[in-house]
Amino acid sequence: MTAVSDEYQWHTNYSLEVAILYSIAALGIILNFVQTFCILIEKEIRNLLSAFLIHGAIINAVLASYCIVFALSLHDKSFQNLCKYLGSSYIVIMTANIFNLIAIIASEVYKLNYYENDLNANTNKYNNICCVVFGLSIVYVSSLILHLGPTLIGGNFNFDSQTGFCLFIFGQTKNYVVFVVWIVIVTLVLAACTYYLISLHSNLNRLIDQHSTISSRISLQKNQKTADELVLTKSRAWTLSCVTGLHVLCWYPLFGLLISDKNFQIPIGLYRALTCLAWSNSFLEPLIYLLLDRKVIRCCLKLVSNSQLTELTGNNRSSRLQRIGDRLKSAPIENEIEIELRQISNYDCAQPFERSQNPDYRTWKNNNFLEC
């Protein structure tokens, strides 16, 4: 198979693929924005190490945005000329996303080690901006260097007329080798994620055992705070495990198909379905954080409760003002005599206390004047 020629005729209907890609793009942008917003407004998780989580959400939003251009290339040939740049940059950003996952897991291990020291020595110094900047730089440098030789230079990125997607041209031996190299790179990165996940779970279990041993020697308030933090960290650890597994579930069906079908003989529909599954990772990942990570869930619940409280307060205030207004409208208007009697009564209230002790005076006042 060769690249698209000028004589290429547009006969295939890609309406289903276009709808799927637009849906992936919309869900990915919205969910990643919600995840980022929750992290930024929640004080408990808004720290420097959360920069990797925010960075991952931004990368996923960018990957979801690619689906818009991929969808446009299916029904507008003018966008097909961009496939050379879209395909190569997508692969680099996708690999950078997995490298960023390593940074997220490693930062949790790093924070857990310092949190263990905080239990013993009351030191909390894991917010280091230099480490965060260095980690973000390594994410892109590593992805770019690994792909520069075997993938970006060696691959043939263009619009594939049979699958209809802006990636490699399928069925070429040259691109098959590039596929294998790409899969090896992703596999090694996911293996590193697995290694750090094992370390995270191991350190977390050890810290939980340590906390249960020394819990009787520390104050109740600090004990409860430590227990809450360990529960939240354990939830984050399992969430990261699910995110790592999600990359395997979304991408490796397509990778397995690419490796097994060297001569490009499997039906095209399977390629399209598995490619859409791989691209759906960009909106499924933030969905996992929003559903499983207790730190993010707690923030979402606060947002919902605060919005409901604000709405309830506004409704109560409106109804109260309405009742006051109705009461004022129904109140009779005082005439001049009533106003004069009220003024006399108010003046009388200011007289000496002895006068008010006269029984005849009190009887006359109760019958003719308002209470003071």
XYZ file of C-alpha atoms in Angstrom:
372
model
C 0.000 0.000 0.000
C 1.244 3.467 -0.865
C 0.333 6.934 0.266
C -2.809 8.719 -0.950
C -2.471 9.913 -4.559
C -4.161 12.776 -6.361
C -6.436 10.284 -8.101
C -7.787 9.016 -4.825
C -11.576 8.963 -4.978
C -13.654 9.524 -1.877
C -16.235 6.751 -1.780
C -16.231 5.481 1.810
C -18.772 6.646 4.337
C -17.090 7.445 7.643
C -20.116 8.936 9.415
C -19.936 6.467 12.323
C -16.200 7.024 12.841
C -16.695 10.805 12.682
C -19.409 10.664 15.358
C -17.226 8.476 17.590
C -14.206 10.757 17.228
C -16.213 13.897 17.991
C -17.679 12.168 21.060
C -14.210 11.149 22.270
C -12.975 14.712 21.778
C -15.900 16.297 23.627
C -15.804 13.878 26.554
C -12.027 14.079 26.800
C -11.904 17.866 26.908
C -14.772 18.171 29.416
C -13.654 15.418 31.817
C -10.028 16.527 31.846
C -11.142 20.097 32.522
C -13.265 18.893 35.452
C -10.335 16.914 36.845
C -8.000 19.905 36.574
C -10.580 22.234 38.122
C -11.088 19.900 41.098
C -7.350 19.741 41.772
C -6.881 23.501 41.529
C -9.686 24.501 43.891
C -9.129 21.826 46.550
C -6.570 23.061 49.057
C -5.703 19.600 50.381
C -4.465 18.297 47.015
C -3.338 21.594 45.474
C 0.413 21.175 45.893
C 3.450 21.004 43.638
C 3.344 17.242 43.268
C -0.191 17.530 41.888
C 1.392 19.318 38.914
C 1.957 15.899 37.334
C -1.753 15.109 37.650
C -2.677 18.446 36.088
C -0.073 17.912 33.392
C -1.534 14.478 32.642
C -5.018 15.970 32.338
C -3.702 18.614 29.927
C -1.981 15.947 27.811
C -5.168 13.878 27.675
C -7.156 16.956 26.669
C -4.666 17.590 23.848
C -4.884 13.953 22.719
C -8.673 14.225 22.758
C -8.436 17.402 20.662
C -6.492 15.460 18.047
C -9.638 13.417 17.440
C -11.332 16.557 16.102
C -8.706 16.939 13.386
C -8.763 13.194 12.722
C -12.529 13.414 12.255
C -12.172 16.401 9.923
C -9.671 14.475 7.814
C -12.322 11.803 7.221
C -14.663 14.133 5.344
C -12.396 17.010 4.290
C -9.418 16.160 2.102
C -7.696 19.452 2.886
C -6.921 18.158 6.395
C -5.271 15.013 5.032
C -2.136 16.996 4.221
C -1.665 17.536 7.966
C -1.547 13.817 8.707
C 2.240 13.682 8.431
C 2.580 16.079 11.347
C -0.445 14.867 13.285
C 0.590 11.221 13.288
C 4.172 11.838 14.392
C 3.251 14.365 17.090
C 0.418 12.168 18.389
C 2.776 9.251 18.966
C 5.269 11.455 20.825
C 2.555 12.992 23.035
C 0.959 9.600 23.684
C 4.320 8.221 24.857
C 4.890 11.372 26.930
C 1.559 10.699 28.617
C 2.815 7.299 29.800
C 6.103 8.849 30.941
C 4.029 11.353 32.901
C 2.233 8.421 34.521
C 5.622 7.225 35.776
C 6.198 10.696 37.243
C 2.809 10.609 39.005
C 3.471 7.203 40.561
C 7.070 8.070 41.485
C 5.928 11.322 43.125
C 3.461 9.362 45.254
C 6.290 7.057 46.369
C 8.470 10.101 47.047
C 5.730 11.828 49.028
C 4.990 8.660 50.982
C 8.620 8.356 52.073
C 8.656 11.949 53.299
C 5.289 11.474 54.935
C 6.785 8.576 56.885
C 9.503 10.940 58.111
C 6.820 13.464 58.974
C 5.201 10.927 61.285
C 8.455 10.499 63.171
C 10.199 13.877 62.931
C 7.408 16.284 61.904
C 9.130 17.345 58.679
C 7.033 18.164 55.630
C 9.345 19.201 52.797
C 8.264 17.140 49.810
C 7.092 20.195 47.839
C 10.197 20.802 45.739
C 9.675 22.879 42.610
C 13.032 21.848 41.131
C 12.044 18.185 41.179
C 8.709 18.987 39.534
C 10.271 21.061 36.734
C 12.951 18.448 36.160
C 10.353 15.679 36.037
C 8.193 17.526 33.508
C 11.253 18.168 31.344
C 12.292 14.519 31.440
C 8.805 13.477 30.298
C 9.135 15.236 26.938
C 12.869 14.816 26.438
C 12.670 11.064 26.992
C 9.698 10.630 24.677
C 11.258 12.757 21.935
C 14.680 11.084 22.083
C 13.250 7.564 22.082
C 11.065 8.274 19.062
C 13.443 10.520 17.135
C 15.461 7.827 15.377
C 13.329 4.711 14.964
C 9.865 6.263 14.772
C 9.830 9.895 13.647
C 12.559 9.552 11.027
C 11.878 5.972 9.981
C 8.080 6.038 9.880
C 5.824 6.913 6.949
C 3.105 9.101 8.452
C 0.237 9.868 6.127
C -3.492 9.435 5.643
C -4.339 5.766 5.167
C -7.031 5.464 2.513
C -8.317 2.114 3.784
C -8.516 2.717 7.522
C -9.194 6.440 7.101
C -6.913 7.495 9.961
C -3.930 9.830 10.210
C -1.303 7.401 11.440
C 1.092 5.073 9.674
C 0.447 3.659 6.241
C -0.475 0.071 7.021
C 0.907 -2.901 5.093
C 4.445 -1.567 4.548
C 7.425 -3.511 5.893
C 9.168 -0.272 6.843
C 6.225 0.844 8.933
C 5.844 -2.617 10.454
C 9.331 -2.290 11.966
C 8.421 1.146 13.290
C 5.262 -0.339 14.828
C 7.323 -2.935 16.667
C 9.765 -0.299 17.966
C 6.890 1.885 19.169
C 5.280 -1.062 20.970
C 8.599 -1.957 22.625
C 9.019 1.635 23.874
C 5.503 1.745 25.317
C 5.951 -1.681 26.915
C 9.173 -0.631 28.639
C 7.545 2.529 29.978
C 4.557 0.584 31.300
C 6.970 -1.897 32.895
C 8.563 1.030 34.741
C 5.075 2.119 35.858
C 4.453 -1.380 37.195
C 7.740 -1.323 39.103
C 6.893 1.964 40.824
C 3.361 0.746 41.545
C 4.747 -2.311 43.326
C 7.053 -0.043 45.320
C 4.151 2.284 46.161
C 1.904 -0.517 47.417
C 4.778 -2.083 49.360
C 5.725 1.165 51.117
C 2.087 1.960 51.783
C 1.398 -1.400 53.418
C 4.537 -1.055 55.523
C 3.513 2.434 56.620
C 0.025 1.221 57.523
C 1.532 -1.494 59.720
C 3.867 1.056 61.290
C 0.974 3.417 61.962
C -1.073 0.700 63.662
C 1.929 -0.051 65.907
C 2.595 3.515 67.074
C -1.008 4.775 67.027
C -1.375 4.335 70.782
C 1.589 6.641 71.461
C 0.398 9.687 69.539
C -2.484 12.062 70.072
C -5.977 11.171 68.894
C -6.149 14.133 66.503
C -2.870 13.305 64.814
C -3.783 9.623 64.754
C -7.023 10.359 62.890
C -5.254 12.695 60.467
C -2.650 10.046 59.698
C -5.296 7.374 59.205
C -7.237 9.601 56.794
C -4.108 10.379 54.793
C -3.214 6.704 54.512
C -6.719 5.832 53.318
C -6.580 8.567 50.666
C -3.113 7.473 49.552
C -4.240 3.865 49.275
C -7.154 4.998 47.127
C -4.742 6.976 44.927
C -2.474 3.905 44.608
C -5.319 1.698 43.388
C -6.496 4.447 41.044
C -3.041 4.654 39.468
C -3.038 0.874 39.115
C -6.335 1.098 37.221
C -4.978 3.887 35.005
C -1.947 1.749 34.135
C -4.217 -1.177 33.344
C -6.377 1.133 31.236
C -3.433 1.891 28.951
C -2.970 -1.844 28.440
C -6.669 -2.458 27.743
C -6.976 0.460 25.315
C -3.748 0.182 23.333
C -2.592 -3.426 23.376
C -5.508 -4.857 21.354
C -4.387 -2.538 18.531
C -0.729 -3.376 19.174
C -1.469 -7.087 19.045
C -3.340 -6.638 15.777
C -0.471 -4.648 14.262
C 2.091 -7.302 15.194
C 0.001 -10.287 14.070
C -1.121 -8.773 10.742
C 2.163 -8.062 9.001
C 0.665 -8.205 5.496
C -2.458 -6.195 6.397
C -5.018 -8.919 5.615
C -7.406 -8.605 8.579
C -10.693 -6.752 7.814
C -10.456 -2.969 7.932
C -13.373 -2.630 10.334
C -11.369 -4.270 13.116
C -8.546 -1.758 12.619
C -10.991 1.137 12.869
C -12.685 -0.230 15.987
C -9.424 -0.910 17.834
C -7.986 2.471 16.834
C -11.047 4.238 18.269
C -10.658 2.119 21.420
C -7.038 3.250 21.759
C -7.967 6.906 21.294
C -10.746 6.621 23.897
C -8.064 6.384 26.599
C -7.958 10.202 26.633
C -11.416 10.464 28.240
C -11.487 7.179 30.168
C -8.417 8.116 32.226
C -9.910 11.264 33.848
C -13.138 9.325 34.354
C -11.234 6.790 36.485
C -9.782 9.587 38.614
C -13.220 11.126 39.109
C -14.806 7.798 40.063
C -12.079 6.037 42.072
C -9.681 8.591 43.556
C -11.084 9.595 46.944
C -9.145 12.853 46.985
C -10.805 13.951 43.745
C -14.171 12.486 44.763
C -14.107 14.468 48.017
C -13.513 17.659 46.062
C -16.378 16.898 43.655
C -18.726 16.235 46.572
C -17.729 19.562 48.133
C -18.494 21.347 44.878
C -21.913 19.718 44.612
C -22.783 20.364 48.270
C -21.632 24.004 48.099
C -23.662 24.648 44.948
C -26.755 23.073 46.509
C -26.245 25.070 49.722
C -25.888 28.303 47.754
C -29.031 27.560 45.782
C -30.948 26.618 48.939
C -29.778 29.772 50.728
C -30.804 31.905 47.773
C -34.239 30.278 47.642
C -34.760 30.711 51.396
C -33.726 34.363 51.210
C -36.056 34.982 48.265
C -38.991 33.301 49.991
C -38.321 35.233 53.204
C -38.209 38.550 51.372
C -41.410 37.594 49.584
C -43.157 36.869 52.888
C -41.993 40.192 54.325
C -43.239 41.997 51.235
C -46.635 40.294 51.423
C -46.900 41.157 55.104
C -46.144 44.820 54.424
C -48.694 44.931 51.636
C -51.424 43.426 53.847
C -50.662 45.691 56.862
C -53.221 48.578 57.347
C -52.021 52.125 56.909
C -51.998 54.095 60.136
C -54.031 57.272 60.204
C -52.918 60.476 61.851
C -54.722 59.773 65.146
C -53.005 56.384 65.554
C -49.638 57.957 64.847
C -50.274 60.669 67.428
C -51.360 58.111 70.049
C -48.226 56.058 69.366
C -46.041 59.136 69.862
C -47.798 59.891 73.156
C -47.306 56.291 74.237
C -43.614 56.393 73.387
C -43.236 59.622 75.352
C -45.075 58.103 78.261
C -42.661 55.149 78.301
C -39.853 57.562 79.048
C -41.514 58.898 82.264
C -40.301 57.901 85.736
C -40.882 54.344 86.833
C -42.933 55.396 89.892
C -45.739 56.794 87.749
C -46.189 53.519 85.961
C -46.754 51.758 89.310
C -50.138 53.520 89.763
C -52.896 50.858 89.192
C -55.327 53.352 87.708
C -52.670 54.611 85.341
C -51.733 51.082 84.195
C -55.386 50.201 83.521
C -55.928 53.377 81.498
C -52.700 52.807 79.552
C -53.455 49.180 78.690
C -56.819 50.168 77.303
C -55.655 53.123 75.223
C -51.965 52.798 74.305
C -49.558 50.326 72.847
C -47.109 48.429 74.991
C -43.699 50.075 75.454
